[in-house]
mmCIF file of C-alpha atoms in Angstrom:
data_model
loop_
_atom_site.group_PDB
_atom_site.id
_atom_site.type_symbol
_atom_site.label_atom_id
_atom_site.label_comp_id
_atom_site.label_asym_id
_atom_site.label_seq_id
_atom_site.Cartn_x
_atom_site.Cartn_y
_atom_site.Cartn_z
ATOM 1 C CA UNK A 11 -3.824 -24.641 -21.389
ATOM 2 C CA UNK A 12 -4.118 -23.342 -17.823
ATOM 3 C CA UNK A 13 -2.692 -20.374 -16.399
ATOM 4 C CA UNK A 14 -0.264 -20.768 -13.434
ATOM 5 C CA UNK A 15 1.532 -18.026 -10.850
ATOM 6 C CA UNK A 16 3.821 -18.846 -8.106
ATOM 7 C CA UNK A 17 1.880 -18.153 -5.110
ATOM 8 C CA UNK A 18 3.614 -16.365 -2.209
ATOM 9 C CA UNK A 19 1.642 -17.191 0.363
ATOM 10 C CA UNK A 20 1.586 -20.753 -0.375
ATOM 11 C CA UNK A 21 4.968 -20.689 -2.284
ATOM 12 C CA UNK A 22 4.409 -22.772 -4.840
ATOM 13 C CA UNK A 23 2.857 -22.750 -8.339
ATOM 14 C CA UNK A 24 -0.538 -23.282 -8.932
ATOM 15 C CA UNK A 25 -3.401 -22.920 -11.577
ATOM 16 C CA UNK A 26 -4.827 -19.232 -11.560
ATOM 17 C CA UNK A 27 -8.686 -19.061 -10.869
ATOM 18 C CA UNK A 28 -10.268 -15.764 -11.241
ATOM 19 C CA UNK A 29 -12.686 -14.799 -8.377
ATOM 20 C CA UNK A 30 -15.082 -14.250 -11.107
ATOM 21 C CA UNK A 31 -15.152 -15.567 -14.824
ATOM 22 C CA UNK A 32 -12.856 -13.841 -17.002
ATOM 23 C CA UNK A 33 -12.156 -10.798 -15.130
ATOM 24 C CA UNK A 34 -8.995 -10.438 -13.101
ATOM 25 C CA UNK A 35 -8.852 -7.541 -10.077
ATOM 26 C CA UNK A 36 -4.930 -6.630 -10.133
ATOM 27 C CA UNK A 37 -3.710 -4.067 -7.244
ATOM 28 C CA UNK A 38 -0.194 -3.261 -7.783
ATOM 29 C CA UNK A 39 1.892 -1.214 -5.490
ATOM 30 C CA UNK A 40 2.488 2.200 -7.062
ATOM 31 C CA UNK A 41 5.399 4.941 -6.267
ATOM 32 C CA UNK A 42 6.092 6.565 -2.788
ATOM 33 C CA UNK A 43 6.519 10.310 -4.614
ATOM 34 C CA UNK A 44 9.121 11.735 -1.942
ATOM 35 C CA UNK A 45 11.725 11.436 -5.167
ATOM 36 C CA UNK A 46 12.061 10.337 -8.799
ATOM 37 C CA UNK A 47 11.266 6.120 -9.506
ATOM 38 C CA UNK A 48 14.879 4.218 -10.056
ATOM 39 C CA UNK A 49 15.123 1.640 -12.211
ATOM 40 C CA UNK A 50 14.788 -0.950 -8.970
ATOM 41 C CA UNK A 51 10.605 0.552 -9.057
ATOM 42 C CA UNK A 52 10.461 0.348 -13.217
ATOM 43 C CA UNK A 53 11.631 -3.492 -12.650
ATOM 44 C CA UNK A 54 8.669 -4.115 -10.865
ATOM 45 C CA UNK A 55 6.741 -2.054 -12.464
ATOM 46 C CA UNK A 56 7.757 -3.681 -16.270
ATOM 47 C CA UNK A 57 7.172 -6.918 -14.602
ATOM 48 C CA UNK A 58 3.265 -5.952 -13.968
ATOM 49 C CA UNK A 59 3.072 -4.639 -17.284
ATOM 50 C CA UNK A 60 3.843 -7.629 -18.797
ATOM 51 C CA UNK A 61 1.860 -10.062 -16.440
ATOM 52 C CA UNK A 62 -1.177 -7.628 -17.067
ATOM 53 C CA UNK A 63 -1.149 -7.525 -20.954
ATOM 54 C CA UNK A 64 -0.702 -11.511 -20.642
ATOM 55 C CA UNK A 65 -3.305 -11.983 -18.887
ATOM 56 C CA UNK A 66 -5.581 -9.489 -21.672
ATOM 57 C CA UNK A 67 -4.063 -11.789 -24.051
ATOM 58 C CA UNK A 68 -5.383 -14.931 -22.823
ATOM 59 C CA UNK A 69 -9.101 -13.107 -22.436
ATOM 60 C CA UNK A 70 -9.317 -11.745 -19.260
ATOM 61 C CA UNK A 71 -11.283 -8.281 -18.391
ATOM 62 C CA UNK A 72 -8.290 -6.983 -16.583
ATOM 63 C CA UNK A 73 -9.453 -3.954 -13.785
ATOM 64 C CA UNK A 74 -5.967 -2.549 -12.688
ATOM 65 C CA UNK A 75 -5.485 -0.331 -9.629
ATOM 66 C CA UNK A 76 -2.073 1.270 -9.048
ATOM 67 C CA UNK A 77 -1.419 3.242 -5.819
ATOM 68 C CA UNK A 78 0.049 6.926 -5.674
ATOM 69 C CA UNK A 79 1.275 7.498 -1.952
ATOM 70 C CA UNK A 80 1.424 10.781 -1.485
ATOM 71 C CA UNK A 81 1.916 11.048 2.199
ATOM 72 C CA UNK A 82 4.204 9.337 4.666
ATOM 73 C CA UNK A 83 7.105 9.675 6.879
ATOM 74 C CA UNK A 84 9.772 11.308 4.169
ATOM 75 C CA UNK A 85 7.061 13.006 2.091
ATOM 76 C CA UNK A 86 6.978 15.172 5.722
ATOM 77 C CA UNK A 87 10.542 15.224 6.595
ATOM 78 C CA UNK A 88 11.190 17.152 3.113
ATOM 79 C CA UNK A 89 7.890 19.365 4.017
ATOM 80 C CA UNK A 90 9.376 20.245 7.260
ATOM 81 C CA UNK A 91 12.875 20.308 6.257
ATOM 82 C CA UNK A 92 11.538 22.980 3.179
ATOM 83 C CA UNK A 93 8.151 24.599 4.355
ATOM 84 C CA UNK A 94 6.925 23.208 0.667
ATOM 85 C CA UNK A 95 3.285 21.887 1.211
ATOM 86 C CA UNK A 96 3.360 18.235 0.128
ATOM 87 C CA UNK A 97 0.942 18.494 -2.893
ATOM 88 C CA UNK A 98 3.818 20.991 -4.473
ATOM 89 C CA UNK A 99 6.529 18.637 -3.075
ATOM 90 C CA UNK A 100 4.922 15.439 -4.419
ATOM 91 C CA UNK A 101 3.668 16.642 -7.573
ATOM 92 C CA UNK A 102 7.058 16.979 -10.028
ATOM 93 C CA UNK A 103 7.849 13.339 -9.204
ATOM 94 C CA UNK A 104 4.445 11.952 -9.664
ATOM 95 C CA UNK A 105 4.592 14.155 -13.085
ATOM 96 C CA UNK A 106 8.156 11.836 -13.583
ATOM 97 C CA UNK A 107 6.927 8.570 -12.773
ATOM 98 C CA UNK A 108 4.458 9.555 -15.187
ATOM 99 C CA UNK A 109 7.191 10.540 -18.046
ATOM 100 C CA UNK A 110 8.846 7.505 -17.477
ATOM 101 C CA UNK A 111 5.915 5.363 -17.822
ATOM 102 C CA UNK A 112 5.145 6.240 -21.090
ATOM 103 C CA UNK A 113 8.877 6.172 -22.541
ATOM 104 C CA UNK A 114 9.100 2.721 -21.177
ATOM 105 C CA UNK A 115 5.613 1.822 -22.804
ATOM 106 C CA UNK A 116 3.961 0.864 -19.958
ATOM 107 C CA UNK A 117 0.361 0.046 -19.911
ATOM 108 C CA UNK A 118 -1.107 3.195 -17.762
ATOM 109 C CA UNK A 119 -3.305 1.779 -14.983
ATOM 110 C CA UNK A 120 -7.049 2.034 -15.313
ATOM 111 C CA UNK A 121 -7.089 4.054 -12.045
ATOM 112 C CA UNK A 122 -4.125 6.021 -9.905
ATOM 113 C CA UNK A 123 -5.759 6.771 -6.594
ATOM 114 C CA UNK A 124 -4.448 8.945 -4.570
ATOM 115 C CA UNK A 125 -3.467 8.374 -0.910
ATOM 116 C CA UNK A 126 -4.322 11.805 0.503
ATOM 117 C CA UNK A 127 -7.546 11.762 -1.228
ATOM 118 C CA UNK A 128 -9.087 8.361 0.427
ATOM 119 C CA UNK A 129 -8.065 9.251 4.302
ATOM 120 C CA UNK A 130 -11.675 9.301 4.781
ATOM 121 C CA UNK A 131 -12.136 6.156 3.605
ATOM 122 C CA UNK A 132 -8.608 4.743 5.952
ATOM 123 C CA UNK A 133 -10.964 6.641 8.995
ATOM 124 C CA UNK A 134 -13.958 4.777 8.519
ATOM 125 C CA UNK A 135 -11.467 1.779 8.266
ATOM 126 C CA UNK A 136 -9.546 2.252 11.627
ATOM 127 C CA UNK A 137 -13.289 3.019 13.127
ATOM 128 C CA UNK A 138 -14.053 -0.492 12.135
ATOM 129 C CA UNK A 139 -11.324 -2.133 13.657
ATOM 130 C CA UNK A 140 -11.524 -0.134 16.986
ATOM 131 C CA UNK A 141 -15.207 -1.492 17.439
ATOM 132 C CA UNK A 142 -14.294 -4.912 16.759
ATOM 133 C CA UNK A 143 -11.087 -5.054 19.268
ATOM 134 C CA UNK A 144 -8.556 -5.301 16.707
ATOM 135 C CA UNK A 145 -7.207 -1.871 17.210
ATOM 136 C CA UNK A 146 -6.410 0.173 20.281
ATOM 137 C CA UNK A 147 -5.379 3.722 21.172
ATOM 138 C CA UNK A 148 -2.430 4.746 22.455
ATOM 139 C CA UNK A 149 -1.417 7.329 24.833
ATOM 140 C CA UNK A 150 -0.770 9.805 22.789
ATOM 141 C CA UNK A 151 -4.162 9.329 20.459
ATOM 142 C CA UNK A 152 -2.586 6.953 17.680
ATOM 143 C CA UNK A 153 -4.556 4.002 16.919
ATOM 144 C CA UNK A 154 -2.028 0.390 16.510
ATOM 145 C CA UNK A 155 -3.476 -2.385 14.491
ATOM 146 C CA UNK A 156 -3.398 -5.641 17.358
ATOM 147 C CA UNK A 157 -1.203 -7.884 15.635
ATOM 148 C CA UNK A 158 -1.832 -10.755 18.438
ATOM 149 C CA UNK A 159 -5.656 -10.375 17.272
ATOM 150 C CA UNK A 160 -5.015 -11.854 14.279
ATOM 151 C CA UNK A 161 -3.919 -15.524 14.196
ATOM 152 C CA UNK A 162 -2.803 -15.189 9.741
ATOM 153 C CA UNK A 163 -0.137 -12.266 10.833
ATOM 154 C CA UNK A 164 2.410 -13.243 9.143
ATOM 155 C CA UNK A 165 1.770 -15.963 7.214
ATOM 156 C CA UNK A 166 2.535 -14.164 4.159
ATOM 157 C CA UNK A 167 5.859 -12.700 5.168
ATOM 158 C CA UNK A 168 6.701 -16.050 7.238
ATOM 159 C CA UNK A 169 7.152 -13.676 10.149
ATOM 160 C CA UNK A 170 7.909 -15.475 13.509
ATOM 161 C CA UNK A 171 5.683 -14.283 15.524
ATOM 162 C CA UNK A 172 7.046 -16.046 18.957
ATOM 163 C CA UNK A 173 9.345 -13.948 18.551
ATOM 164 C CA UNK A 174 6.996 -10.530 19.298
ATOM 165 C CA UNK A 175 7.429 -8.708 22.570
ATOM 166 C CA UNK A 176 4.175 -7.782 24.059
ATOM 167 C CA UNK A 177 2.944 -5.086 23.351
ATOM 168 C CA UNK A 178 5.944 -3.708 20.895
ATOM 169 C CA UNK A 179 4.847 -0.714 18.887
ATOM 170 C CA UNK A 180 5.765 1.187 15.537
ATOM 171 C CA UNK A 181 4.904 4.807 14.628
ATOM 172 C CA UNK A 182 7.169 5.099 11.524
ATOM 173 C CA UNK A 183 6.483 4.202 8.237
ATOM 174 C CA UNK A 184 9.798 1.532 7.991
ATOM 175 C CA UNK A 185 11.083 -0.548 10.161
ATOM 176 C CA UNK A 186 12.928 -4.116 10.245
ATOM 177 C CA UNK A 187 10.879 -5.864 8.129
ATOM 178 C CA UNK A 188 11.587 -8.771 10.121
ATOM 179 C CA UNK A 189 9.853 -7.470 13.070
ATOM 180 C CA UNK A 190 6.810 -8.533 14.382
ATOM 181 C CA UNK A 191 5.216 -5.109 15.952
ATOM 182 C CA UNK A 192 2.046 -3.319 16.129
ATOM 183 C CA UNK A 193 1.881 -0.933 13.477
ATOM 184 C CA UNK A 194 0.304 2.190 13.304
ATOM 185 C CA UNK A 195 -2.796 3.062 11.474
ATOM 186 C CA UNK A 196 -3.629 6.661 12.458
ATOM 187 C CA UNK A 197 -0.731 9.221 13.663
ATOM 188 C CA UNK A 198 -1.686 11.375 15.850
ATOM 189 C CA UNK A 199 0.000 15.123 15.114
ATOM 190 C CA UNK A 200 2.861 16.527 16.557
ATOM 191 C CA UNK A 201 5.267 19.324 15.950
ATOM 192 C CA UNK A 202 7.271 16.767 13.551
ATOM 193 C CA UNK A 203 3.935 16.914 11.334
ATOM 194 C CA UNK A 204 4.067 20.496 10.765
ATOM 195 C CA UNK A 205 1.366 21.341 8.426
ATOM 196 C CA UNK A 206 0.302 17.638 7.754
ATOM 197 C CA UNK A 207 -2.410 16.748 9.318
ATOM 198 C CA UNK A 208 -5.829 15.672 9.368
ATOM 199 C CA UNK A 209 -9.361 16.654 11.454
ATOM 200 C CA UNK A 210 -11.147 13.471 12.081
ATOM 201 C CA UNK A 211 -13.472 11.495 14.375
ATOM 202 C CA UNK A 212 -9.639 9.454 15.499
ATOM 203 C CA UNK A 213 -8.520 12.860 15.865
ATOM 204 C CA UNK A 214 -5.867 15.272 14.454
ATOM 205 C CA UNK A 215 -3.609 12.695 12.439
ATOM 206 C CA UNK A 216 -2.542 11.405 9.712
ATOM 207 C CA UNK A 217 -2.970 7.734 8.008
ATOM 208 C CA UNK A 218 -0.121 4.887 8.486
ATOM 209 C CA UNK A 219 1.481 3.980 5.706
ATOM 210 C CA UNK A 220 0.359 0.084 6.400
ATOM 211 C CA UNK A 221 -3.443 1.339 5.892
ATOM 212 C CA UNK A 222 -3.241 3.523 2.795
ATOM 213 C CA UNK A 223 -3.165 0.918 0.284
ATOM 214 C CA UNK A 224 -6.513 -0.671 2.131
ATOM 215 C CA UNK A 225 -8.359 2.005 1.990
ATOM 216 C CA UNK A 226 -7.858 2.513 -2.203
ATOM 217 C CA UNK A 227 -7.514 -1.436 -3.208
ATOM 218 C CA UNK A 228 -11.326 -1.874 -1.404
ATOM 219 C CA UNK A 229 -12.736 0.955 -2.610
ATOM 220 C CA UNK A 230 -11.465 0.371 -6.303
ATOM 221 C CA UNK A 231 -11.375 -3.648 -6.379
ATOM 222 C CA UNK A 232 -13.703 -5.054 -3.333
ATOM 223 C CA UNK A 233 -12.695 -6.555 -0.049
ATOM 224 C CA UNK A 234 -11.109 -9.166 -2.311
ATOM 225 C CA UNK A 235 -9.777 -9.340 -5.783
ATOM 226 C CA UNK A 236 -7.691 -11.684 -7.430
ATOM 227 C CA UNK A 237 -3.948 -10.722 -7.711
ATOM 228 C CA UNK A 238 -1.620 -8.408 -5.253
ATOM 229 C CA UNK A 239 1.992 -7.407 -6.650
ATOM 230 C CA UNK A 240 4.799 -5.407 -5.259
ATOM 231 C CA UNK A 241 8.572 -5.745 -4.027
ATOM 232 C CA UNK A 242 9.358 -8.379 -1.763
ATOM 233 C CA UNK A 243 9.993 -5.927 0.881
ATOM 234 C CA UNK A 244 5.890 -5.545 0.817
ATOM 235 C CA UNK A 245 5.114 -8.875 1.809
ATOM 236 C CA UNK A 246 5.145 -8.293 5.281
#
């Protein structure tokens, strides 16, 4: 019998094929570690668990990748509200998330990257887009993925993108998630920043949050793997 998923791109159901015979490339979206995991994250995060060891069960060679992001824009609000440097902030909830893996007997993933520890991976990334067009610098040194470069935008999400005001730009890490904007892929530092920052060929910075999860699905899965699993407020 044939495996089906309701696919959200397409949004209906169809018959899962594998990019490659009997092994299955899952990314799932990991915890943001600026506080403890509620019981809105374990939801998803059960959900995986149980689509992964169903897939094992029908024969598949599952590789899973979850995410740790360990910097972005609240991470460095409670750095520069406390002085704490982030690893110290970040690490007693990622030791949590953890905890509450294993009490809820969760599969652990096969790998947990790391956000701060692929930014020079995200560089090499936003160096790529800059020399094909689809990515500009701002004034003040941060680099904006070019939304209007890229006919899919939004397909996904269902954005409307006649809706987008020329040139519209976001430097935060959330936003209306209705919003069709240029996003930012590399901060440049200011004073808000404190501590946090990068040295780089972009510049003194820091990665967007849109990018992170890029950088660590490629490097761990390919440019393409087979299944991609979050909240629905990820789709866009």
């Amino acid at each position: 019998m044939s495996l089906s998923f309701f696919n959200s791109l397409t949004r209906s159901v169809e018959t899962f094929q594998p990019l490659r015979p009997s092994e299955v490339g899952l990314y799932t979206c990991g915890p943001t570690v600026y506080s403890y995991a509620h019981i809105g994250n374990f939801r998803t995060y059960a959900f995986e668990d149980v689509l992964r060891r169903w897939l094992e069960y029908r024969g598949y060679n599952v590789r899973h990748v979850m995410n740790i992001t360990d910097v972005e824009d609240k991470i460095i609000r409670a750095h520069r509200e406390t002085g704490t440097p982030i690893q110290e902030l970040t690490a007693p909830y990622i030791a949590a998330f953890y905890e509450d893996r294993d009490a809820l007997n969760i599969l652990p993933a096969h790998h947990y990257p790391h956000a701060t520890a692929y930014v020079t991976k995200m560089v090499a990334i936003v160096e790529k887009l800059l020399v094909r067009g689809l990515a500009y610098r701002a004034a003040d040194g941060s680099v904006y993925f070019d939304i209007s470069r890229f006919p899919g935008y939004g397909k996904l999400s269902h954005m409307q993108l006649d809706e987008l005001v020329a040139g519209a730009r976001v430097k935060q890490d959330e936003y209306d998630k209705q919003t069709a904007a240029d996003f930012a892929l590399w901060k440049a530092w200011d004073e808000n920043d404190g501590e946090v920052f990068w040295e780089t060929s972009l510049g003194k910075g820091r990665p967007g949050w849109h990018l992170e999860c890029s950088a660590m699905s490629m490097s761990l899965l390919g440019e393409h793997f087979d299944i991609h699993t979050g909240g629905a407020d990820h789709i866009f």
